[in-house]
PDB file of C-alpha atoms in Angstrom:
ATOM      1  CA  MET A   1     -45.330 215.727-131.302  1.00 30.00           C
ATOM      2  CA  ARG A   2     -49.228 215.776-132.027  1.00 33.00           C
ATOM      3  CA  LYS A   3     -50.547 219.109-132.410  1.00 36.00           C
ATOM      4  CA  GLY A   4     -52.954 220.798-129.827  1.00 38.00           C
ATOM      5  CA  PRO A   5     -56.812 221.430-130.816  1.00 39.00           C
ATOM      6  CA  ARG A   6     -56.098 225.074-131.521  1.00 38.00           C
ATOM      7  CA  GLU A   7     -53.608 224.090-134.495  1.00 37.00           C
ATOM      8  CA  SER A   8     -55.775 221.128-135.891  1.00 44.00           C
ATOM      9  CA  PHE A   9     -58.311 223.213-137.651  1.00 43.00           C
ATOM     10  CA  SER A  10     -57.193 226.532-139.235  1.00 52.00           C
ATOM     11  CA  GLY A  11     -60.215 229.230-139.883  1.00 62.00           C
ATOM     12  CA  GLY A  12     -62.312 227.855-137.525  1.00 82.00           C
ATOM     13  CA  GLU A  13     -63.743 229.025-133.874  1.00 92.00           C
ATOM     14  CA  TRP A  14     -64.273 227.149-130.689  1.00 95.00           C
ATOM     15  CA  ILE A  15     -68.043 226.888-129.954  1.00 95.00           C
ATOM     16  CA  TYR A  16     -68.780 226.227-126.276  1.00 94.00           C
ATOM     17  CA  GLY A  17     -71.347 225.104-123.714  1.00 93.00           C
ATOM     18  CA  ARG A  18     -73.850 221.909-123.735  1.00 94.00           C
ATOM     19  CA  ASN A  19     -76.778 223.656-125.746  1.00 94.00           C
ATOM     20  CA  PRO A  20     -74.791 225.713-128.200  1.00 94.00           C
ATOM     21  CA  VAL A  21     -72.415 222.692-129.198  1.00 96.00           C
ATOM     22  CA  GLU A  22     -75.399 220.544-129.624  1.00 96.00           C
ATOM     23  CA  GLU A  23     -77.193 222.922-131.679  1.00 95.00           C
ATOM     24  CA  VAL A  24     -74.392 223.390-134.002  1.00 96.00           C
ATOM     25  CA  LEU A  25     -74.115 219.648-134.553  1.00 96.00           C
ATOM     26  CA  ALA A  26     -78.048 219.510-134.854  1.00 94.00           C
ATOM     27  CA  ALA A  27     -78.397 222.315-137.594  1.00 95.00           C
ATOM     28  CA  GLY A  28     -75.429 220.687-139.350  1.00 94.00           C
ATOM     29  CA  ARG A  29     -74.613 223.989-140.993  1.00 95.00           C
ATOM     30  CA  ARG A  30     -70.776 223.966-140.181  1.00 95.00           C
ATOM     31  CA  GLU A  31     -68.076 221.845-140.689  1.00 95.00           C
ATOM     32  CA  CYS A  32     -66.690 220.443-137.485  1.00 95.00           C
ATOM     33  CA  THR A  33     -63.523 218.612-137.043  1.00 93.00           C
ATOM     34  CA  GLU A  34     -63.092 217.757-133.237  1.00 94.00           C
ATOM     35  CA  ILE A  35     -64.641 218.258-130.039  1.00 95.00           C
ATOM     36  CA  ILE A  36     -64.036 218.484-126.461  1.00 95.00           C
ATOM     37  CA  LEU A  37     -65.956 215.944-123.999  1.00 95.00           C
ATOM     38  CA  PRO A  38     -65.755 215.009-120.412  1.00 92.00           C
ATOM     39  CA  PRO A  39     -64.282 211.254-120.237  1.00 91.00           C
ATOM     40  CA  ALA A  40     -66.660 208.764-121.217  1.00 87.00           C
ATOM     41  CA  ALA A  41     -68.390 206.929-117.950  1.00 86.00           C
ATOM     42  CA  PRO A  42     -71.082 204.580-117.430  1.00 87.00           C
ATOM     43  CA  GLY A  43     -74.510 206.531-116.838  1.00 85.00           C
ATOM     44  CA  GLU A  44     -73.170 209.872-118.099  1.00 88.00           C
ATOM     45  CA  ASP A  45     -75.485 212.792-118.456  1.00 90.00           C
ATOM     46  CA  ASP A  46     -78.188 212.436-121.421  1.00 93.00           C
ATOM     47  CA  GLN A  47     -77.327 215.523-123.098  1.00 94.00           C
ATOM     48  CA  ILE A  48     -73.232 214.719-122.878  1.00 94.00           C
ATOM     49  CA  ALA A  49     -74.359 210.977-124.030  1.00 93.00           C
ATOM     50  CA  ARG A  50     -76.369 212.806-127.136  1.00 95.00           C
ATOM     51  CA  ILE A  51     -73.670 214.951-128.249  1.00 95.00           C
ATOM     52  CA  ARG A  52     -71.161 212.112-127.834  1.00 94.00           C
ATOM     53  CA  ASP A  53     -73.177 209.837-130.035  1.00 94.00           C
ATOM     54  CA  GLU A  54     -73.480 212.481-132.762  1.00 94.00           C
ATOM     55  CA  ALA A  55     -69.827 213.165-132.688  1.00 94.00           C
ATOM     56  CA  VAL A  56     -69.023 209.610-133.217  1.00 94.00           C
ATOM     57  CA  SER A  57     -71.597 209.350-136.038  1.00 93.00           C
ATOM     58  CA  ARG A  58     -69.780 212.399-137.639  1.00 92.00           C
ATOM     59  CA  ARG A  59     -66.351 210.865-137.199  1.00 94.00           C
ATOM     60  CA  LEU A  60     -65.124 214.047-135.108  1.00 95.00           C
ATOM     61  CA  VAL A  61     -62.106 213.628-133.128  1.00 94.00           C
ATOM     62  CA  ILE A  62     -63.079 213.444-129.506  1.00 94.00           C
ATOM     63  CA  ARG A  63     -60.668 214.647-126.884  1.00 93.00           C
ATOM     64  CA  THR A  64     -60.668 215.172-123.221  1.00 93.00           C
ATOM     65  CA  MET A  65     -58.829 218.622-121.648  1.00 92.00           C
ATOM     66  CA  ASP A  66     -58.415 219.718-117.997  1.00 91.00           C
ATOM     67  CA  SER A  67     -60.594 222.922-117.134  1.00 89.00           C
ATOM     68  CA  ASP A  68     -58.033 225.009-116.772  1.00 90.00           C
ATOM     69  CA  ARG A  69     -56.639 224.343-120.301  1.00 92.00           C
ATOM     70  CA  LEU A  70     -60.354 224.597-121.907  1.00 91.00           C
ATOM     71  CA  ASP A  71     -61.050 227.982-119.864  1.00 90.00           C
ATOM     72  CA  ARG A  72     -57.689 229.529-122.079  1.00 91.00           C
ATOM     73  CA  LEU A  73     -58.895 227.611-125.070  1.00 90.00           C
ATOM     74  CA  VAL A  74     -62.533 229.522-125.023  1.00 90.00           C
ATOM     75  CA  HIS A  75     -61.336 232.550-123.218  1.00 88.00           C
ATOM     76  CA  PHE A  76     -62.827 231.861-120.050  1.00 88.00           C
ATOM     77  CA  GLY A  77     -66.261 231.394-121.456  1.00 87.00           C
ATOM     78  CA  HIS A  78     -68.719 229.091-119.733  1.00 89.00           C
ATOM     79  CA  HIS A  79     -67.881 225.879-121.468  1.00 91.00           C
ATOM     80  CA  GLN A  80     -69.306 223.137-119.243  1.00 91.00           C
ATOM     81  CA  ASN A  81     -66.515 221.062-120.171  1.00 91.00           C
ATOM     82  CA  VAL A  82     -67.765 220.754-123.888  1.00 94.00           C
ATOM     83  CA  ALA A  83     -66.345 222.818-127.051  1.00 95.00           C
ATOM     84  CA  VAL A  84     -66.497 221.873-130.522  1.00 96.00           C
ATOM     85  CA  LYS A  85     -64.057 223.317-133.404  1.00 95.00           C
ATOM     86  CA  ALA A  86     -66.291 224.722-136.110  1.00 95.00           C
ATOM     87  CA  SER A  87     -65.837 226.509-139.351  1.00 95.00           C
ATOM     88  CA  PRO A  88     -66.934 230.059-139.278  1.00 94.00           C
ATOM     89  CA  TYR A  89     -70.447 231.277-139.061  1.00 95.00           C
ATOM     90  CA  PRO A  90     -72.625 230.476-141.887  1.00 95.00           C
ATOM     91  CA  TYR A  91     -73.609 234.246-143.128  1.00 96.00           C
ATOM     92  CA  VAL A  92     -76.466 234.516-145.948  1.00 96.00           C
ATOM     93  CA  ASP A  93     -77.210 237.266-148.451  1.00 96.00           C
ATOM     94  CA  LEU A  94     -79.760 239.326-147.801  1.00 96.00           C
ATOM     95  CA  ASP A  95     -81.401 238.348-151.111  1.00 95.00           C
ATOM     96  CA  ASP A  96     -81.751 234.884-149.206  1.00 95.00           C
ATOM     97  CA  ILE A  97     -83.796 236.093-146.548  1.00 96.00           C
ATOM     98  CA  LEU A  98     -86.220 237.857-148.768  1.00 95.00           C
ATOM     99  CA  ALA A  99     -86.706 235.413-151.243  1.00 93.00           C
ATOM    100  CA  ASP A 100     -87.672 232.906-148.449  1.00 89.00           C
ATOM    101  CA  SER A 101     -90.011 235.877-146.976  1.00 90.00           C
ATOM    102  CA  ALA A 102     -91.644 235.925-150.544  1.00 87.00           C
ATOM    103  CA  ARG A 103     -92.980 232.352-150.324  1.00 86.00           C
ATOM    104  CA  GLY A 104     -95.821 233.524-147.586  1.00 86.00           C
ATOM    105  CA  ASP A 105     -97.936 236.319-146.922  1.00 88.00           C
ATOM    106  CA  ASN A 106     -96.287 237.032-143.490  1.00 91.00           C
ATOM    107  CA  ALA A 107     -92.814 237.142-142.479  1.00 94.00           C
ATOM    108  CA  LEU A 108     -90.622 238.793-139.714  1.00 96.00           C
ATOM    109  CA  VAL A 109     -87.087 240.165-140.172  1.00 97.00           C
ATOM    110  CA  VAL A 110     -85.355 241.425-137.302  1.00 97.00           C
ATOM    111  CA  VAL A 111     -82.544 244.317-138.029  1.00 98.00           C
ATOM    112  CA  LEU A 112     -80.075 245.468-135.560  1.00 97.00           C
ATOM    113  CA  ASP A 113     -78.521 248.826-135.730  1.00 95.00           C
ATOM    114  CA  HIS A 114     -74.992 248.546-134.739  1.00 92.00           C
ATOM    115  CA  LEU A 115     -75.311 246.456-131.572  1.00 93.00           C
ATOM    116  CA  GLU A 116     -71.988 245.691-129.755  1.00 93.00           C
ATOM    117  CA  ASP A 117     -72.670 243.454-126.984  1.00 95.00           C
ATOM    118  CA  PRO A 118     -72.405 239.910-128.050  1.00 95.00           C
ATOM    119  CA  GLN A 119     -74.667 238.769-124.969  1.00 95.00           C
ATOM    120  CA  ASN A 120     -77.223 241.301-126.086  1.00 95.00           C
ATOM    121  CA  LEU A 121     -77.028 239.623-129.968  1.00 96.00           C
ATOM    122  CA  GLY A 122     -77.157 236.182-128.704  1.00 96.00           C
ATOM    123  CA  SER A 123     -80.216 237.000-126.696  1.00 96.00           C
ATOM    124  CA  ILE A 124     -82.114 238.536-129.654  1.00 96.00           C
ATOM    125  CA  LEU A 125     -81.095 235.886-132.160  1.00 97.00           C
ATOM    126  CA  ARG A 126     -82.493 233.210-129.550  1.00 96.00           C
ATOM    127  CA  THR A 127     -85.870 235.254-129.335  1.00 96.00           C
ATOM    128  CA  ALA A 128     -86.024 235.678-133.035  1.00 96.00           C
ATOM    129  CA  CYS A 129     -85.503 232.121-133.420  1.00 95.00           C
ATOM    130  CA  ALA A 130     -88.058 231.388-131.302  1.00 95.00           C
ATOM    131  CA  ALA A 131     -90.541 233.623-132.645  1.00 93.00           C
ATOM    132  CA  GLY A 132     -89.894 232.272-136.276  1.00 93.00           C
ATOM    133  CA  ALA A 133     -88.372 235.093-137.721  1.00 95.00           C
ATOM    134  CA  ALA A 134     -87.226 234.892-141.244  1.00 95.00           C
ATOM    135  CA  GLY A 135     -83.729 236.200-140.591  1.00 96.00           C
ATOM    136  CA  VAL A 136     -81.741 238.928-138.807  1.00 98.00           C
ATOM    137  CA  VAL A 137     -79.900 241.701-140.480  1.00 98.00           C
ATOM    138  CA  LEU A 138     -76.390 242.909-139.055  1.00 96.00           C
ATOM    139  CA  PRO A 139     -74.280 245.987-140.463  1.00 95.00           C
ATOM    140  CA  GLU A 140     -70.696 244.869-141.202  1.00 93.00           C
ATOM    141  CA  ASP A 141     -68.910 247.690-139.383  1.00 89.00           C
ATOM    142  CA  ARG A 142     -69.193 248.770-136.002  1.00 88.00           C
ATOM    143  CA  ALA A 143     -71.482 245.909-134.498  1.00 91.00           C
ATOM    144  CA  CYS A 144     -70.899 242.703-133.174  1.00 94.00           C
ATOM    145  CA  ALA A 145     -70.592 239.514-135.410  1.00 94.00           C
ATOM    146  CA  VAL A 146     -72.010 236.276-134.529  1.00 96.00           C
ATOM    147  CA  THR A 147     -69.231 235.041-132.282  1.00 94.00           C
ATOM    148  CA  SER A 148     -68.987 232.359-130.136  1.00 94.00           C
ATOM    149  CA  ALA A 149     -69.857 234.306-127.359  1.00 94.00           C
ATOM    150  CA  ALA A 150     -72.960 235.544-129.142  1.00 95.00           C
ATOM    151  CA  VAL A 151     -73.717 231.740-130.214  1.00 96.00           C
ATOM    152  CA  ARG A 152     -73.374 230.705-126.243  1.00 94.00           C
ATOM    153  CA  ALA A 153     -75.814 233.596-125.261  1.00 95.00           C
ATOM    154  CA  SER A 154     -78.254 232.426-127.946  1.00 95.00           C
ATOM    155  CA  ALA A 155     -77.913 228.910-126.187  1.00 93.00           C
ATOM    156  CA  GLY A 156     -77.420 227.592-130.033  1.00 93.00           C
ATOM    157  CA  GLY A 157     -80.377 229.308-131.334  1.00 94.00           C
ATOM    158  CA  ALA A 158     -78.119 231.327-133.760  1.00 96.00           C
ATOM    159  CA  GLU A 159     -77.656 228.145-135.586  1.00 96.00           C
ATOM    160  CA  HIS A 160     -80.909 227.730-136.733  1.00 96.00           C
ATOM    161  CA  ILE A 161     -81.770 231.141-138.027  1.00 96.00           C
ATOM    162  CA  ARG A 162     -80.502 232.888-141.017  1.00 96.00           C
ATOM    163  CA  VAL A 163     -78.174 236.122-140.408  1.00 97.00           C
ATOM    164  CA  ALA A 164     -77.260 238.428-143.109  1.00 97.00           C
ATOM    165  CA  ARG A 165     -74.537 241.363-143.163  1.00 96.00           C
ATOM    166  CA  THR A 166     -74.686 244.558-145.092  1.00 96.00           C
ATOM    167  CA  VAL A 167     -72.339 247.438-145.610  1.00 95.00           C
ATOM    168  CA  ASN A 168     -75.293 250.109-145.824  1.00 95.00           C
ATOM    169  CA  LEU A 169     -78.038 249.391-143.422  1.00 96.00           C
ATOM    170  CA  VAL A 170     -80.483 252.024-144.706  1.00 96.00           C
ATOM    171  CA  ARG A 171     -79.980 250.552-148.370  1.00 96.00           C
ATOM    172  CA  ALA A 172     -81.002 247.212-146.914  1.00 97.00           C
ATOM    173  CA  MET A 173     -83.946 248.659-145.366  1.00 97.00           C
ATOM    174  CA  GLN A 174     -85.067 250.140-148.741  1.00 96.00           C
ATOM    175  CA  LYS A 175     -84.449 246.737-150.270  1.00 96.00           C
ATOM    176  CA  MET A 176     -87.064 245.325-147.753  1.00 96.00           C
ATOM    177  CA  LYS A 177     -89.456 247.986-148.403  1.00 96.00           C
ATOM    178  CA  ASP A 178     -89.177 247.310-152.112  1.00 95.00           C
ATOM    179  CA  SER A 179     -90.175 243.789-151.236  1.00 95.00           C
ATOM    180  CA  GLY A 180     -92.952 244.537-149.462  1.00 94.00           C
ATOM    181  CA  PHE A 181     -91.681 245.096-146.047  1.00 95.00           C
ATOM    182  CA  TRP A 182     -93.080 247.894-143.264  1.00 95.00           C
ATOM    183  CA  ILE A 183     -90.229 248.694-141.003  1.00 95.00           C
ATOM    184  CA  THR A 184     -91.075 249.453-137.161  1.00 94.00           C
ATOM    185  CA  GLY A 185     -88.163 251.131-135.189  1.00 94.00           C
ATOM    186  CA  LEU A 186     -88.103 250.235-131.636  1.00 92.00           C
ATOM    187  CA  ASP A 187     -87.466 253.568-129.711  1.00 88.00           C
ATOM    188  CA  ILE A 188     -88.480 255.833-127.127  1.00 84.00           C
ATOM    189  CA  CYS A 189     -89.173 259.665-128.700  1.00 79.00           C
ATOM    190  CA  ASP A 190     -91.757 261.814-129.137  1.00 80.00           C
ATOM    191  CA  GLY A 191     -94.537 260.442-131.312  1.00 81.00           C
ATOM    192  CA  ALA A 192     -93.508 257.102-130.869  1.00 84.00           C
ATOM    193  CA  LYS A 193     -96.132 254.740-130.886  1.00 86.00           C
ATOM    194  CA  THR A 194     -96.895 251.792-128.271  1.00 87.00           C
ATOM    195  CA  TYR A 195     -96.338 248.419-129.532  1.00 84.00           C
ATOM    196  CA  THR A 196     -99.881 247.300-129.170  1.00 87.00           C
ATOM    197  CA  ASP A 197    -100.802 250.159-131.688  1.00 85.00           C
ATOM    198  CA  ILE A 198     -98.759 248.829-134.630  1.00 82.00           C
ATOM    199  CA  ASP A 199    -100.138 246.312-137.101  1.00 82.00           C
ATOM    200  CA  PHE A 200     -97.587 243.414-137.525  1.00 83.00           C
ATOM    201  CA  LYS A 201     -99.296 241.426-139.908  1.00 86.00           C
ATOM    202  CA  GLY A 202     -97.910 240.988-143.504  1.00 92.00           C
ATOM    203  CA  LYS A 203     -94.054 241.588-144.051  1.00 95.00           C
ATOM    204  CA  CYS A 204     -92.710 243.441-141.027  1.00 95.00           C
ATOM    205  CA  ALA A 205     -89.383 244.442-139.911  1.00 96.00           C
ATOM    206  CA  LEU A 206     -88.261 245.301-136.399  1.00 96.00           C
ATOM    207  CA  VAL A 207     -85.226 247.655-136.051  1.00 97.00           C
ATOM    208  CA  VAL A 208     -83.537 247.367-132.669  1.00 95.00           C
ATOM    209  CA  GLY A 209     -80.864 250.401-131.747  1.00 92.00           C
ATOM    210  CA  ALA A 210     -77.471 250.041-130.486  1.00 90.00           C
ATOM    211  CA  GLU A 211     -76.799 249.849-126.545  1.00 88.00           C
ATOM    212  CA  GLY A 212     -77.055 253.242-125.215  1.00 84.00           C
ATOM    213  CA  GLU A 213     -77.459 255.458-128.258  1.00 85.00           C
ATOM    214  CA  GLY A 214     -80.629 253.598-129.593  1.00 90.00           C
ATOM    215  CA  LEU A 215     -81.391 254.184-133.549  1.00 93.00           C
ATOM    216  CA  THR A 216     -78.992 256.083-135.525  1.00 93.00           C
ATOM    217  CA  ARG A 217     -80.603 258.939-137.331  1.00 92.00           C
ATOM    218  CA  LEU A 218     -80.869 257.837-141.133  1.00 95.00           C
ATOM    219  CA  VAL A 219     -82.013 254.419-139.932  1.00 95.00           C
ATOM    220  CA  ARG A 220     -84.927 256.200-137.504  1.00 93.00           C
ATOM    221  CA  GLU A 221     -85.903 258.431-140.602  1.00 93.00           C
ATOM    222  CA  ASN A 222     -86.256 255.310-142.918  1.00 95.00           C
ATOM    223  CA  CYS A 223     -88.416 253.459-140.478  1.00 93.00           C
ATOM    224  CA  ASP A 224     -92.292 253.830-141.259  1.00 91.00           C
ATOM    225  CA  PHE A 225     -93.270 253.457-137.924  1.00 90.00           C
TER     226      PHE A 225
END
């Protein structure tokens, strides 16, 4: 008996939704083995046709699947009848982001202080990508990783930006300072400046706090502004 899609590629994850799947294929940073698409039909949607053409060019296994089964496969995420099985998210080292930032006078890095909601993470990754950020830094513990839900929320933008995970966020911030970054924490507190009063030229890191709690104490104390 032929195995179902879940069993055919161990160690990967299902990325779902038209835009995320198209961007996974366009970015080319992940290994993909199979894809779920609606049945081919004359005059199909342009985006579906582009995804199908790319899947064919990459020799992916193309399958169809009824909506109920696909719902279960992607844990009831909004899949739009499209999903691709891909290798895990390709994190980079912080040193890679800093090396890329060293090539110019200006650079933006976004630091996330223990965000837990994949929707929020995805929205920030999408915005950081659109703003031309050099990368995003996440802590490894007590924080949301770049899951398929986060990729969906980013509309695929997560596939085009570098993301590093670090064991110690404060130590990573110090390493960024040593590389010439000025660090601005986003917070509502006594003595806070409005964003229009900060000079963001040069090498700038923006630190976003967690839902509800905001910036943790040590992270706040290590911000320049």
